[in-house]
Amino acid sequence: MSAFLTENFLLDTEFSQKLYFDYAISQPIFDYHCHLPPEQIAIDYQFKNLYDIWLKGDHYKWRAMRTHGVSEQLCTGDSSDYDKFIAWAKTVPHTIGNPLYHWTHLELRRPFGITDTLLSANTADDIWNRCNAMLATKPFSTRGIMQQMNVKFVGTTDDPIDDLQHHKTIAEDRTFDIKVAPSWRPDKAFNIELDTFNDYIEKLAQVSDTDIGSFTALCDALKKRMDYFAAHGCKVSDHALDVVLYGEADEATLNAILSKRLAGQLLTQPEVAQFKTAVLVFLSSEYSRREWVQQYHIGAMRNNNSLMFKQLGPDTGFDSINDEPIAQALSSLLNAQAKNDALPKTILYCLNPRDNEVIATMLGNFQQGGVAGKMQFGSGWWFNDQKDGMLRQMTQLSQLGLLSHFVGMLTDSRSFLSYTRHEYFRRLLCQMIGHWVRDGEAPADLTLLGNMVSNICFDNAKKYFAIELN
């Protein structure tokens, strides 16, 4: 029987431990995709208490609390911060087997240094007081935590109409040595089927000073905003493709589709597919020209509970895995980009682990000689951001591609405490490779495999994104 969460957590062979402690643990963090609010970094926000940094906005925890029977008042309601934290503390012992139990205690361990106590109703007050005392100090501001966790780069997620003033503030502050750059997230510009599309196009027209009455004008508006993002250091894009669609259309057809929608009419499914495809193909050509990386997050089914969506809005814990087929449409979309020599570096993430092999083999169709690892299989995402999901993704990547060129982990989180996900990932990576050595499936060459580990932890991403660090 092993003790819980020792320094050798998830590392059960000597070789795995050597890989982790000699090659992984000291690597900086290149967090190329997250949802951290740039304003909090710009002002070096000091968190009010443990709820403020740990539970506020965390739909992972809210889902567990609801499952445990906690009232919505104590999840997203107007109960006090302390009462919400106590409700979470009472839930935690019931999360054993869920990655939340590991994440919770890793986050207490780093950066708070709490290793002598597990969170429960009995220990809640002690942990609340100890953490709050630390959160009141400079090392536990937003920037202080990032520095403690050895972060070198953060890519936030930003809408084309954002003014990016917080990024400007961060970039001009020479006292802060962590690079923070915006990432372009243009979903609202191609999700033409949504009720919010027309209002969004009006805002995009205003901020780009463009009369968007045609498809070409829409593209012109987006190009102006990409120029603006590029001037603020952007080199990465991201797209939520909940369902992958594909359709071909000429410019006249696209103009007719856009005009129809702007007139308030509903579109057919083929029209939606044609419009989305055209926007994504246009964007990919711009990314390729600008040497930006594009990311596709595939397969979420969002806002399933209409009553709660009406009450709370999106990103509150009512999303799940979709099971729409992806292979044919994804192949056609990537091919449309590649045949015009305009397929940029691309990272594909799938939320349904059923699609792991589809993604891993699809990438091989579009790799390009001279660009190592151009097409990437993104790390286990969202519901797969746990032990089984990470191992499955890495196993299938290694079997169907080249794990050695993998750009590794990202937080994809709104929390400044989520950097321990990199630690979790690195431990699993070293464990998996250590087991290969134990089983005679890989040579016991510490230098060979150690360099591979350090590359996956940091160096591959640094090279792949080609972003100059501070």
GROMACS .gro file of N, CA, C and O in nm, residues 90-162:
model
  292
   90LYS      N    1  -1.693   2.010   0.212
   90LYS     CA    2  -1.774   1.894   0.246
   90LYS      C    3  -1.790   1.799   0.128
   90LYS      O    4  -1.810   1.678   0.146
   91THR      N    5  -1.778   1.851   0.007
   91THR     CA    6  -1.791   1.769  -0.114
   91THR      C    7  -1.665   1.691  -0.145
   91THR      O    8  -1.670   1.577  -0.195
   92VAL      N    9  -1.549   1.750  -0.116
   92VAL     CA   10  -1.421   1.694  -0.160
   92VAL      C   11  -1.400   1.547  -0.121
   92VAL      O   12  -1.358   1.467  -0.205
   93PRO      N   13  -1.427   1.504   0.002
   93PRO     CA   14  -1.405   1.362   0.034
   93PRO      C   15  -1.486   1.266  -0.053
   93PRO      O   16  -1.449   1.149  -0.067
   94HIS      N   17  -1.593   1.316  -0.113
   94HIS     CA   18  -1.677   1.233  -0.198
   94HIS      C   19  -1.630   1.232  -0.343
   94HIS      O   20  -1.691   1.165  -0.427
   95THR      N   21  -1.523   1.305  -0.373
   95THR     CA   22  -1.472   1.310  -0.510
   95THR      C   23  -1.359   1.209  -0.533
   95THR      O   24  -1.298   1.210  -0.641
   96ILE      N   25  -1.329   1.124  -0.437
   96ILE     CA   26  -1.223   1.024  -0.457
   96ILE      C   27  -1.257   0.940  -0.580
   96ILE      O   28  -1.369   0.891  -0.596
   97GLY      N   29  -1.159   0.924  -0.667
   97GLY     CA   30  -1.179   0.857  -0.795
   97GLY      C   31  -1.199   0.954  -0.909
   97GLY      O   32  -1.178   0.921  -1.026
   98ASN      N   33  -1.239   1.076  -0.877
   98ASN     CA   34  -1.252   1.184  -0.975
   98ASN      C   35  -1.122   1.264  -0.973
   98ASN      O   36  -1.063   1.283  -0.867
   99PRO      N   37  -1.076   1.314  -1.090
   99PRO     CA   38  -0.951   1.391  -1.088
   99PRO      C   39  -0.957   1.514  -0.998
   99PRO      O   40  -0.853   1.566  -0.957
  100LEU      N   41  -1.076   1.561  -0.966
  100LEU     CA   42  -1.087   1.675  -0.874
  100LEU      C   43  -1.019   1.648  -0.742
  100LEU      O   44  -0.965   1.741  -0.680
  101TYR      N   45  -1.018   1.525  -0.696
  101TYR     CA   46  -0.955   1.494  -0.568
  101TYR      C   47  -0.803   1.513  -0.578
  101TYR      O   48  -0.740   1.569  -0.488
  102HIS      N   49  -0.747   1.467  -0.689
  102HIS     CA   50  -0.603   1.489  -0.711
  102HIS      C   51  -0.573   1.637  -0.731
  102HIS      O   52  -0.480   1.692  -0.670
  103TRP      N   53  -0.650   1.702  -0.818
  103TRP     CA   54  -0.623   1.843  -0.847
  103TRP      C   55  -0.634   1.928  -0.721
  103TRP      O   56  -0.551   2.016  -0.697
  104THR      N   57  -0.736   1.903  -0.641
  104THR     CA   58  -0.757   1.981  -0.519
  104THR      C   59  -0.633   1.977  -0.430
  104THR      O   60  -0.584   2.081  -0.383
  105HIS      N   61  -0.580   1.859  -0.408
  105HIS     CA   62  -0.468   1.847  -0.315
  105HIS      C   63  -0.334   1.883  -0.378
  105HIS      O   64  -0.243   1.928  -0.307
  106LEU      N   65  -0.323   1.870  -0.510
  106LEU     CA   66  -0.205   1.924  -0.576
  106LEU      C   67  -0.204   2.076  -0.568
  106LEU      O   68  -0.098   2.138  -0.549
  107GLU      N   69  -0.320   2.139  -0.583
  107GLU     CA   70  -0.327   2.285  -0.577
  107GLU      C   71  -0.305   2.337  -0.436
  107GLU      O   72  -0.251   2.447  -0.418
  108LEU      N   73  -0.344   2.262  -0.335
  108LEU     CA   74  -0.310   2.300  -0.199
  108LEU      C   75  -0.160   2.284  -0.174
  108LEU      O   76  -0.099   2.362  -0.099
  109ARG      N   77  -0.104   2.184  -0.238
  109ARG     CA   78   0.039   2.157  -0.222
  109ARG      C   79   0.123   2.264  -0.291
  109ARG      O   80   0.222   2.312  -0.236
  110ARG      N   81   0.083   2.302  -0.411
  110ARG     CA   82   0.153   2.403  -0.490
  110ARG      C   83   0.052   2.499  -0.549
  110ARG      O   84  -0.032   2.456  -0.628
  111PRO      N   85   0.057   2.625  -0.511
  111PRO     CA   86   0.169   2.694  -0.446
  111PRO      C   87   0.157   2.710  -0.293
  111PRO      O   88   0.247   2.768  -0.232
  112PHE      N   89   0.051   2.661  -0.231
  112PHE     CA   90   0.030   2.693  -0.089
  112PHE      C   91   0.120   2.615   0.006
  112PHE      O   92   0.137   2.654   0.122
  113GLY      N   93   0.176   2.504  -0.040
  113GLY     CA   94   0.266   2.428   0.046
  113GLY      C   95   0.197   2.347   0.153
  113GLY      O   96   0.261   2.303   0.250
  114ILE      N   97   0.066   2.323   0.138
  114ILE     CA   98  -0.008   2.246   0.238
  114ILE      C   99   0.002   2.097   0.203
  114ILE      O  100  -0.061   2.050   0.109
  115THR      N  101   0.083   2.025   0.279
  115THR     CA  102   0.106   1.882   0.254
  115THR      C  103   0.063   1.795   0.372
  115THR      O  104   0.066   1.672   0.361
  116ASP      N  105   0.023   1.858   0.481
  116ASP     CA  106  -0.005   1.782   0.603
  116ASP      C  107  -0.153   1.761   0.629
  116ASP      O  108  -0.191   1.702   0.730
  117THR      N  109  -0.238   1.810   0.538
  117THR     CA  110  -0.382   1.810   0.563
  117THR      C  111  -0.458   1.782   0.434
  117THR      O  112  -0.424   1.837   0.328
  118LEU      N  113  -0.562   1.699   0.442
  118LEU     CA  114  -0.654   1.678   0.332
  118LEU      C  115  -0.779   1.760   0.357
  118LEU      O  116  -0.824   1.773   0.472
  119LEU      N  117  -0.836   1.816   0.252
  119LEU     CA  118  -0.951   1.904   0.268
  119LEU      C  119  -1.078   1.823   0.299
  119LEU      O  120  -1.111   1.727   0.230
  120SER      N  121  -1.147   1.864   0.403
  120SER     CA  122  -1.274   1.804   0.443
  120SER      C  123  -1.347   1.907   0.530
  120SER      O  124  -1.294   2.016   0.557
  121ALA      N  125  -1.465   1.870   0.575
  121ALA     CA  126  -1.538   1.961   0.664
  121ALA      C  127  -1.459   1.989   0.791
  121ALA      O  128  -1.461   2.101   0.845
  122ASN      N  129  -1.384   1.889   0.839
  122ASN     CA  130  -1.309   1.905   0.964
  122ASN      C  131  -1.188   1.995   0.950
  122ASN      O  132  -1.144   2.057   1.048
  123THR      N  133  -1.129   1.999   0.832
  123THR     CA  134  -1.007   2.077   0.811
  123THR      C  135  -1.032   2.208   0.738
  123THR      O  136  -0.939   2.284   0.714
  124ALA      N  137  -1.156   2.233   0.701
  124ALA     CA  138  -1.188   2.347   0.614
  124ALA      C  139  -1.145   2.480   0.676
  124ALA      O  140  -1.084   2.564   0.608
  125ASP      N  141  -1.177   2.503   0.801
  125ASP     CA  142  -1.144   2.632   0.862
  125ASP      C  143  -0.993   2.655   0.867
  125ASP      O  144  -0.945   2.766   0.840
  126ASP      N  145  -0.918   2.551   0.901
  126ASP     CA  146  -0.773   2.563   0.908
  126ASP      C  147  -0.716   2.598   0.770
  126ASP      O  148  -0.633   2.690   0.757
  127ILE      N  149  -0.761   2.528   0.666
  127ILE     CA  150  -0.711   2.555   0.531
  127ILE      C  151  -0.757   2.692   0.483
  127ILE      O  152  -0.679   2.766   0.420
  128TRP      N  153  -0.880   2.729   0.512
  128TRP     CA  154  -0.931   2.861   0.475
  128TRP      C  155  -0.844   2.972   0.534
  128TRP      O  156  -0.801   3.063   0.462
  129ASN      N  157  -0.813   2.961   0.660
  129ASN     CA  158  -0.734   3.065   0.727
  129ASN      C  159  -0.589   3.066   0.679
  129ASN      O  160  -0.531   3.174   0.656
  130ARG      N  161  -0.528   2.949   0.662
  130ARG     CA  162  -0.389   2.943   0.618
  130ARG      C  163  -0.374   2.999   0.477
  130ARG      O  164  -0.282   3.078   0.449
  131CYS      N  165  -0.461   2.957   0.388
  131CYS     CA  166  -0.452   3.003   0.248
  131CYS      C  167  -0.484   3.151   0.236
  131CYS      O  168  -0.417   3.225   0.161
  132ASN      N  169  -0.585   3.197   0.310
  132ASN     CA  170  -0.619   3.340   0.303
  132ASN      C  171  -0.505   3.428   0.351
  132ASN      O  172  -0.481   3.537   0.296
  133ALA      N  173  -0.433   3.382   0.452
  133ALA     CA  174  -0.318   3.459   0.500
  133ALA      C  175  -0.211   3.471   0.392
  133ALA      O  176  -0.151   3.578   0.374
  134MET      N  177  -0.188   3.363   0.317
  134MET     CA  178  -0.091   3.367   0.208
  134MET      C  179  -0.141   3.452   0.092
  134MET      O  180  -0.064   3.528   0.030
  135LEU      N  181  -0.270   3.442   0.061
  135LEU     CA  182  -0.326   3.517  -0.051
  135LEU      C  183  -0.318   3.667  -0.030
  135LEU      O  184  -0.326   3.744  -0.127
  136ALA      N  185  -0.301   3.711   0.091
  136ALA     CA  186  -0.290   3.854   0.120
  136ALA      C  187  -0.149   3.907   0.095
  136ALA      O  188  -0.126   4.028   0.105
  137THR      N  189  -0.056   3.819   0.060
  137THR     CA  190   0.083   3.860   0.040
  137THR      C  191   0.117   3.869  -0.108
  137THR      O  192   0.051   3.809  -0.194
  138LYS      N  193   0.224   3.941  -0.139
  138LYS     CA  194   0.262   3.966  -0.278
  138LYS      C  195   0.293   3.839  -0.357
  138LYS      O  196   0.256   3.831  -0.476
  139PRO      N  197   0.359   3.738  -0.301
  139PRO     CA  198   0.388   3.619  -0.380
  139PRO      C  199   0.263   3.543  -0.427
  139PRO      O  200   0.273   3.453  -0.509
  140PHE      N  201   0.144   3.582  -0.375
  140PHE     CA  202   0.022   3.512  -0.413
  140PHE      C  203  -0.075   3.602  -0.491
  140PHE      O  204  -0.192   3.571  -0.504
  141SER      N  205  -0.022   3.711  -0.547
  141SER     CA  206  -0.099   3.786  -0.646
  141SER      C  207  -0.100   3.704  -0.775
  141SER      O  208  -0.035   3.599  -0.784
  142THR      N  209  -0.171   3.751  -0.875
  142THR     CA  210  -0.173   3.676  -1.002
  142THR      C  211  -0.031   3.658  -1.056
  142THR      O  212   0.009   3.547  -1.092
  143ARG      N  213   0.044   3.765  -1.061
  143ARG     CA  214   0.180   3.757  -1.115
  143ARG      C  215   0.270   3.675  -1.023
  143ARG      O  216   0.356   3.600  -1.071
  144GLY      N  217   0.250   3.691  -0.894
  144GLY     CA  218   0.333   3.616  -0.800
  144GLY      C  219   0.315   3.466  -0.815
  144GLY      O  220   0.412   3.390  -0.812
  145ILE      N  221   0.192   3.423  -0.832
  145ILE     CA  222   0.165   3.280  -0.851
  145ILE      C  223   0.227   3.231  -0.981
  145ILE      O  224   0.289   3.123  -0.986
  146MET      N  225   0.212   3.307  -1.088
  146MET     CA  226   0.272   3.268  -1.216
  146MET      C  227   0.424   3.254  -1.204
  146MET      O  228   0.483   3.161  -1.259
  147GLN      N  229   0.484   3.345  -1.131
  147GLN     CA  230   0.630   3.337  -1.112
  147GLN      C  231   0.667   3.218  -1.024
  147GLN      O  232   0.766   3.149  -1.052
  148GLN      N  233   0.591   3.193  -0.919
  148GLN     CA  234   0.616   3.077  -0.835
  148GLN      C  235   0.611   2.947  -0.914
  148GLN      O  236   0.689   2.854  -0.890
  149MET      N  237   0.518   2.940  -1.010
  149MET     CA  238   0.497   2.817  -1.087
  149MET      C  239   0.588   2.808  -1.209
  149MET      O  240   0.574   2.717  -1.291
  150ASN      N  241   0.681   2.901  -1.223
  150ASN     CA  242   0.782   2.897  -1.329
  150ASN      C  243   0.719   2.906  -1.468
  150ASN      O  244   0.757   2.836  -1.562
  151VAL      N  245   0.619   2.994  -1.481
  151VAL     CA  246   0.553   3.016  -1.609
  151VAL      C  247   0.636   3.112  -1.693
  151VAL      O  248   0.683   3.215  -1.643
  152LYS      N  249   0.654   3.079  -1.821
  152LYS     CA  250   0.729   3.166  -1.911
  152LYS      C  251   0.640   3.229  -2.019
  152LYS      O  252   0.672   3.336  -2.071
  153PHE      N  253   0.530   3.160  -2.052
  153PHE     CA  254   0.440   3.215  -2.155
  153PHE      C  255   0.297   3.178  -2.123
  153PHE      O  256   0.267   3.067  -2.078
  154VAL      N  257   0.207   3.274  -2.148
  154VAL     CA  258   0.063   3.253  -2.132
  154VAL      C  259  -0.007   3.306  -2.257
  154VAL      O  260   0.012   3.422  -2.295
  155GLY      N  261  -0.088   3.220  -2.319
  155GLY     CA  262  -0.171   3.261  -2.430
  155GLY      C  263  -0.316   3.266  -2.385
  155GLY      O  264  -0.375   3.162  -2.356
  156THR      N  265  -0.372   3.386  -2.375
  156THR     CA  266  -0.511   3.400  -2.333
  156THR      C  267  -0.604   3.374  -2.452
  156THR      O  268  -0.558   3.346  -2.563
  157THR      N  269  -0.734   3.385  -2.431
  157THR     CA  270  -0.832   3.361  -2.537
  157THR      C  271  -0.915   3.487  -2.554
  157THR      O  272  -0.982   3.530  -2.461
  158ASP      N  273  -0.911   3.545  -2.675
  158ASP     CA  274  -0.963   3.680  -2.692
  158ASP      C  275  -1.048   3.692  -2.820
  158ASP      O  276  -1.015   3.635  -2.924
  159ASP      N  277  -1.154   3.767  -2.809
  159ASP     CA  278  -1.246   3.787  -2.921
  159ASP      C  279  -1.193   3.893  -3.017
  159ASP      O  280  -1.128   3.989  -2.974
  160PRO      N  281  -1.219   3.880  -3.147
  160PRO     CA  282  -1.171   3.980  -3.244
  160PRO      C  283  -1.210   4.123  -3.213
  160PRO      O  284  -1.139   4.217  -3.254
  161ILE      N  285  -1.319   4.145  -3.139
  161ILE     CA  286  -1.357   4.284  -3.110
  161ILE      C  287  -1.293   4.337  -2.982
  161ILE      O  288  -1.310   4.455  -2.950
  162ASP      N  289  -1.217   4.255  -2.910
  162ASP     CA  290  -1.152   4.301  -2.787
  162ASP      C  291  -1.051   4.411  -2.817
  162ASP      O  292  -0.981   4.407  -2.920
   0.00000   0.00000   0.00000
